[in-house]
PDB file of C-alpha atoms and ligand atoms in Angstrom:
ATOM      1  CA  MET A   1       0.000   0.000   0.000  1.00 70.00           C
ATOM      2  CA  SER A   2       1.361   3.395  -0.921  1.00 90.00           C
ATOM      3  CA  THR A   3       1.952   6.108   1.669  1.00 96.00           C
ATOM      4  CA  ILE A   4      -0.195   9.205   1.889  1.00 98.00           C
ATOM      5  CA  PHE A   5       2.747  11.134   0.455  1.00 98.00           C
ATOM      6  CA  SER A   6       2.890   8.841  -2.591  1.00 98.00           C
ATOM      7  CA  GLN A   7      -0.779   9.584  -3.061  1.00 97.00           C
ATOM      8  CA  ILE A   8       0.081  13.295  -3.088  1.00 98.00           C
ATOM      9  CA  VAL A   9       2.848  12.660  -5.641  1.00 97.00           C
ATOM     10  CA  GLU A  10       0.379  10.755  -7.814  1.00 96.00           C
ATOM     11  CA  GLY A  11      -2.229  13.517  -7.506  1.00 96.00           C
ATOM     12  CA  GLU A  12      -4.675  11.158  -5.834  1.00 97.00           C
ATOM     13  CA  ILE A  13      -5.161  13.451  -2.833  1.00 97.00           C
ATOM     14  CA  PRO A  14      -4.830  17.225  -2.746  1.00 98.00           C
ATOM     15  CA  ALA A  15      -1.850  19.087  -1.341  1.00 98.00           C
ATOM     16  CA  ARG A  16      -0.470  22.593  -1.535  1.00 98.00           C
ATOM     17  CA  ILE A  17       2.550  21.763  -3.652  1.00 98.00           C
ATOM     18  CA  VAL A  18       5.095  24.598  -3.593  1.00 98.00           C
ATOM     19  CA  TYR A  19       7.897  23.021  -5.641  1.00 98.00           C
ATOM     20  CA  GLU A  20       8.476  19.877  -7.674  1.00 98.00           C
ATOM     21  CA  ASP A  21      11.086  18.478  -9.978  1.00 98.00           C
ATOM     22  CA  GLU A  22      11.956  15.105 -11.450  1.00 98.00           C
ATOM     23  CA  THR A  23      12.835  13.438  -8.160  1.00 98.00           C
ATOM     24  CA  THR A  24      11.493  15.594  -5.307  1.00 98.00           C
ATOM     25  CA  VAL A  25       8.335  17.387  -4.207  1.00 98.00           C
ATOM     26  CA  ALA A  26       7.728  20.054  -1.535  1.00 98.00           C
ATOM     27  CA  PHE A  27       4.292  20.833  -0.106  1.00 98.00           C
ATOM     28  CA  LEU A  28       2.739  22.494   2.908  1.00 98.00           C
ATOM     29  CA  ASP A  29       2.240  20.360   5.998  1.00 98.00           C
ATOM     30  CA  ALA A  30      -1.481  19.822   6.537  1.00 98.00           C
ATOM     31  CA  ASN A  31      -1.129  20.362  10.306  1.00 98.00           C
ATOM     32  CA  PRO A  32       1.452  23.138  10.397  1.00 98.00           C
ATOM     33  CA  LEU A  33       3.567  23.853  13.462  1.00 97.00           C
ATOM     34  CA  ALA A  34       4.020  27.358  12.084  1.00 98.00           C
ATOM     35  CA  PRO A  35       2.862  29.273   9.004  1.00 98.00           C
ATOM     36  CA  GLY A  36       4.878  27.984   6.049  1.00 98.00           C
ATOM     37  CA  HIS A  37       5.692  24.585   7.602  1.00 98.00           C
ATOM     38  CA  THR A  38       6.820  22.682   4.521  1.00 98.00           C
ATOM     39  CA  LEU A  39       7.687  19.050   3.843  1.00 98.00           C
ATOM     40  CA  VAL A  40      10.244  17.960   1.252  1.00 99.00           C
ATOM     41  CA  ILE A  41      10.090  14.374  -0.001  1.00 98.00           C
ATOM     42  CA  PRO A  42      11.616  12.163  -2.654  1.00 98.00           C
ATOM     43  CA  ARG A  43       8.965  11.256  -5.241  1.00 98.00           C
ATOM     44  CA  ASP A  44       9.770   7.598  -4.784  1.00 98.00           C
ATOM     45  CA  GLU A  45       8.863   5.939  -1.540  1.00 98.00           C
ATOM     46  CA  TYR A  46      11.753   5.217   0.846  1.00 98.00           C
ATOM     47  CA  GLU A  47      10.934   4.609   4.469  1.00 98.00           C
ATOM     48  CA  ARG A  48      14.059   6.064   6.064  1.00 98.00           C
ATOM     49  CA  LEU A  49      17.023   8.211   5.112  1.00 98.00           C
ATOM     50  CA  ASN A  50      19.113   5.041   5.298  1.00 96.00           C
ATOM     51  CA  ASP A  51      17.115   3.638   2.380  1.00 98.00           C
ATOM     52  CA  VAL A  52      17.547   6.602   0.024  1.00 98.00           C
ATOM     53  CA  PRO A  53      20.011   6.059  -2.841  1.00 98.00           C
ATOM     54  CA  ASP A  54      22.942   8.494  -3.007  1.00 98.00           C
ATOM     55  CA  ASP A  55      21.765  10.404  -6.075  1.00 98.00           C
ATOM     56  CA  ILE A  56      18.258  10.904  -4.679  1.00 98.00           C
ATOM     57  CA  ALA A  57      19.713  11.951  -1.316  1.00 98.00           C
ATOM     58  CA  ALA A  58      21.694  14.648  -3.116  1.00 98.00           C
ATOM     59  CA  ASP A  59      18.562  15.804  -4.949  1.00 98.00           C
ATOM     60  CA  LEU A  60      16.630  15.840  -1.682  1.00 98.00           C
ATOM     61  CA  TYR A  61      19.247  18.034  -0.048  1.00 98.00           C
ATOM     62  CA  ASP A  62      19.276  20.353  -3.065  1.00 98.00           C
ATOM     63  CA  THR A  63      15.533  20.857  -2.710  1.00 98.00           C
ATOM     64  CA  VAL A  64      15.794  21.461   1.041  1.00 98.00           C
ATOM     65  CA  HIS A  65      18.548  23.990   0.320  1.00 98.00           C
ATOM     66  CA  ARG A  66      16.328  25.709  -2.239  1.00 98.00           C
ATOM     67  CA  MET A  67      13.204  25.709  -0.072  1.00 98.00           C
ATOM     68  CA  VAL A  68      14.643  26.979   3.231  1.00 98.00           C
ATOM     69  CA  PRO A  69      15.186  30.550   2.005  1.00 98.00           C
ATOM     70  CA  ALA A  70      11.941  30.475   0.013  1.00 98.00           C
ATOM     71  CA  VAL A  71       9.970  29.495   3.117  1.00 98.00           C
ATOM     72  CA  GLU A  72      11.785  31.923   5.441  1.00 98.00           C
ATOM     73  CA  GLU A  73      11.278  34.853   3.076  1.00 98.00           C
ATOM     74  CA  SER A  74       7.659  33.955   2.411  1.00 98.00           C
ATOM     75  CA  VAL A  75       6.564  34.092   6.052  1.00 98.00           C
ATOM     76  CA  ASP A  76       9.244  36.535   7.222  1.00 98.00           C
ATOM     77  CA  ALA A  77      10.657  33.975   9.640  1.00 98.00           C
ATOM     78  CA  ASP A  78      13.640  34.721  11.871  1.00 98.00           C
ATOM     79  CA  ALA A  79      14.958  31.172  11.450  1.00 98.00           C
ATOM     80  CA  THR A  80      13.934  27.631  10.608  1.00 98.00           C
ATOM     81  CA  THR A  81      14.194  24.276  12.305  1.00 98.00           C
ATOM     82  CA  VAL A  82      15.024  21.714   9.601  1.00 98.00           C
ATOM     83  CA  ALA A  83      14.669  18.096  10.644  1.00 98.00           C
ATOM     84  CA  PHE A  84      13.822  14.507   9.778  1.00 98.00           C
ATOM     85  CA  ASN A  85      12.026  12.151  12.121  1.00 97.00           C
ATOM     86  CA  ASN A  86      14.049   9.178  10.889  1.00 98.00           C
ATOM     87  CA  GLY A  87      12.294   6.022  12.103  1.00 97.00           C
ATOM     88  CA  GLU A  88       9.253   5.335  14.212  1.00 96.00           C
ATOM     89  CA  ALA A  89      11.185   5.493  17.504  1.00 95.00           C
ATOM     90  CA  ALA A  90      12.069   9.066  16.557  1.00 95.00           C
ATOM     91  CA  GLY A  91       8.427   9.962  15.998  1.00 95.00           C
ATOM     92  CA  GLN A  92       8.158   9.285  12.262  1.00 98.00           C
ATOM     93  CA  GLU A  93       4.508   8.643  11.492  1.00 98.00           C
ATOM     94  CA  VAL A  94       4.465   8.738   7.697  1.00 98.00           C
ATOM     95  CA  LEU A  95       6.874   6.043   6.510  1.00 98.00           C
ATOM     96  CA  HIS A  96       8.016   7.977   3.451  1.00 98.00           C
ATOM     97  CA  VAL A  97      11.164  10.041   4.061  1.00 98.00           C
ATOM     98  CA  HIS A  98      10.335  13.703   4.575  1.00 98.00           C
ATOM     99  CA  CYS A  99      12.209  16.733   5.738  1.00 98.00           C
ATOM    100  CA  HIS A 100      10.338  19.229   7.910  1.00 98.00           C
ATOM    101  CA  ILE A 101      11.111  22.893   7.323  1.00 98.00           C
ATOM    102  CA  VAL A 102       9.510  24.673  10.279  1.00 98.00           C
ATOM    103  CA  PRO A 103       9.667  28.470  10.318  1.00 98.00           C
ATOM    104  CA  ARG A 104      10.747  29.895  13.651  1.00 98.00           C
ATOM    105  CA  PHE A 105      10.120  33.302  15.142  1.00 98.00           C
ATOM    106  CA  GLU A 106      11.736  35.157  18.016  1.00 98.00           C
ATOM    107  CA  GLY A 107       9.732  34.336  21.153  1.00 97.00           C
ATOM    108  CA  ASP A 108       7.617  31.645  19.452  1.00 97.00           C
ATOM    109  CA  GLY A 109       7.813  29.494  22.575  1.00 96.00           C
ATOM    110  CA  GLY A 110       9.400  26.548  20.768  1.00 95.00           C
ATOM    111  CA  GLY A 111      12.640  24.870  21.744  1.00 94.00           C
ATOM    112  CA  PRO A 112      15.822  23.853  19.985  1.00 94.00           C
ATOM    113  CA  ILE A 113      16.433  20.396  18.506  1.00 92.00           C
ATOM    114  CA  HIS A 114      18.074  19.520  21.850  1.00 90.00           C
ATOM    115  CA  ALA A 115      14.618  19.533  23.427  1.00 90.00           C
ATOM    116  CA  ILE A 116      13.699  16.274  21.640  1.00 88.00           C
ATOM    117  CA  ALA A 117      15.878  14.050  23.811  1.00 85.00           C
ATOM    118  CA  GLY A 118      14.941  12.411  27.095  1.00 84.00           C
ATOM    119  CA  ASP A 119      17.477  12.011  29.886  1.00 89.00           C
ATOM    120  CA  ARG A 120      21.029  12.869  28.862  1.00 91.00           C
ATOM    121  CA  PRO A 121      23.355   9.823  28.840  1.00 94.00           C
ATOM    122  CA  ASP A 122      26.245   9.667  31.293  1.00 96.00           C
ATOM    123  CA  LEU A 123      29.265   9.051  29.023  1.00 97.00           C
ATOM    124  CA  ASP A 124      32.923   9.346  30.005  1.00 98.00           C
ATOM    125  CA  ASP A 125      35.847  10.051  27.630  1.00 98.00           C
ATOM    126  CA  ASP A 126      36.430   6.328  26.968  1.00 98.00           C
ATOM    127  CA  ASP A 127      32.802   5.828  26.041  1.00 98.00           C
ATOM    128  CA  LEU A 128      32.935   8.812  23.683  1.00 98.00           C
ATOM    129  CA  ASP A 129      36.191   7.578  22.117  1.00 98.00           C
ATOM    130  CA  ASP A 130      34.662   4.130  21.527  1.00 98.00           C
ATOM    131  CA  ILE A 131      31.504   5.542  20.009  1.00 98.00           C
ATOM    132  CA  ALA A 132      33.433   7.945  17.773  1.00 98.00           C
ATOM    133  CA  ALA A 133      35.721   5.137  16.537  1.00 98.00           C
ATOM    134  CA  ASP A 134      32.803   2.844  15.860  1.00 98.00           C
ATOM    135  CA  ILE A 135      30.849   5.464  13.916  1.00 97.00           C
ATOM    136  CA  GLU A 136      33.976   6.447  11.988  1.00 98.00           C
ATOM    137  CA  SER A 137      34.516   2.808  10.980  1.00 98.00           C
ATOM    138  CA  ARG A 138      31.020   2.676   9.462  1.00 97.00           C
ATOM    139  CA  ALA A 139      31.010   6.069   7.710  1.00 97.00           C
TER     140      ALA A 139
HETATM  141  P1  AMP B   1       6.225  12.719  10.865  1.00 64.96           P
HETATM  142  O1  AMP B   1       5.732  12.636  12.268  1.00 64.96           O
HETATM  143  O2  AMP B   1       7.635  13.233  10.771  1.00 64.96           O
HETATM  144  O3  AMP B   1       6.019  11.431  10.106  1.00 64.96           O
HETATM  145  O4  AMP B   1       5.370  13.865  10.197  1.00 64.96           O
HETATM  146  C1  AMP B   1       4.354  13.626   9.278  1.00 64.96           C
HETATM  147  C2  AMP B   1       3.795  14.983   8.907  1.00 64.96           C
HETATM  148  O5  AMP B   1       2.952  14.818   7.788  1.00 64.96           O
HETATM  149  C3  AMP B   1       2.960  15.647  10.002  1.00 64.96           C
HETATM  150  O6  AMP B   1       3.521  16.924  10.311  1.00 64.96           O
HETATM  151  C4  AMP B   1       1.584  15.756   9.371  1.00 64.96           C
HETATM  152  O7  AMP B   1       0.930  16.941   9.736  1.00 64.96           O
HETATM  153  C5  AMP B   1       1.896  15.729   7.898  1.00 64.96           C
HETATM  154  N1  AMP B   1       0.843  15.210   7.049  1.00 64.96           N
HETATM  155  C6  AMP B   1       0.127  14.068   7.215  1.00 64.96           C
HETATM  156  N2  AMP B   1      -0.759  13.916   6.204  1.00 64.96           N
HETATM  157  C7  AMP B   1      -0.570  14.972   5.375  1.00 64.96           C
HETATM  158  C8  AMP B   1      -1.181  15.379   4.146  1.00 64.96           C
HETATM  159  N3  AMP B   1      -2.147  14.664   3.568  1.00 64.96           N
HETATM  160  N4  AMP B   1      -0.750  16.521   3.571  1.00 64.96           N
HETATM  161  C9  AMP B   1       0.241  17.245   4.145  1.00 64.96           C
HETATM  162  N5  AMP B   1       0.843  16.908   5.302  1.00 64.96           N
HETATM  163  C10 AMP B   1       0.441  15.803   5.907  1.00 64.96           C
END
């Protein structure tokens, strides 16, 4: 079964599309966290960032890069929070990769990305060295 975002790509359900090209589409979030809240997706359905092929990932970033200033200027935002909920444990509800571009305004009452985490882990230098080495070996 295709995701709701694939249905938007196929024109089967309506959306306020603000940009599209061969491989990506951007449209307004239907339940915006702020005016101008925009989603950027690959046309093809990939569940997580980890599943996106390199060339499509580059296209996706290009569209995010294009849309951030367009969105900020459009709603006269002071800043934007740009983020992916990458996986259900991170709060991803629609299993079709999407980047949130959320306009931010001075005094809007929102928090930084750091506010998403629960309790901070207690990691010493050895733990950090091990984690860094392990990630580096996989990059
Ligand atoms: P996430 O929790 O990262 O999966 O976010 C999914 C986002 O998709 C939410 O912000 C929803 O408001 C948004 N959304 C769900 N259905 C639609 C739709 N039909 N058109 C536009 N945005 C949608």
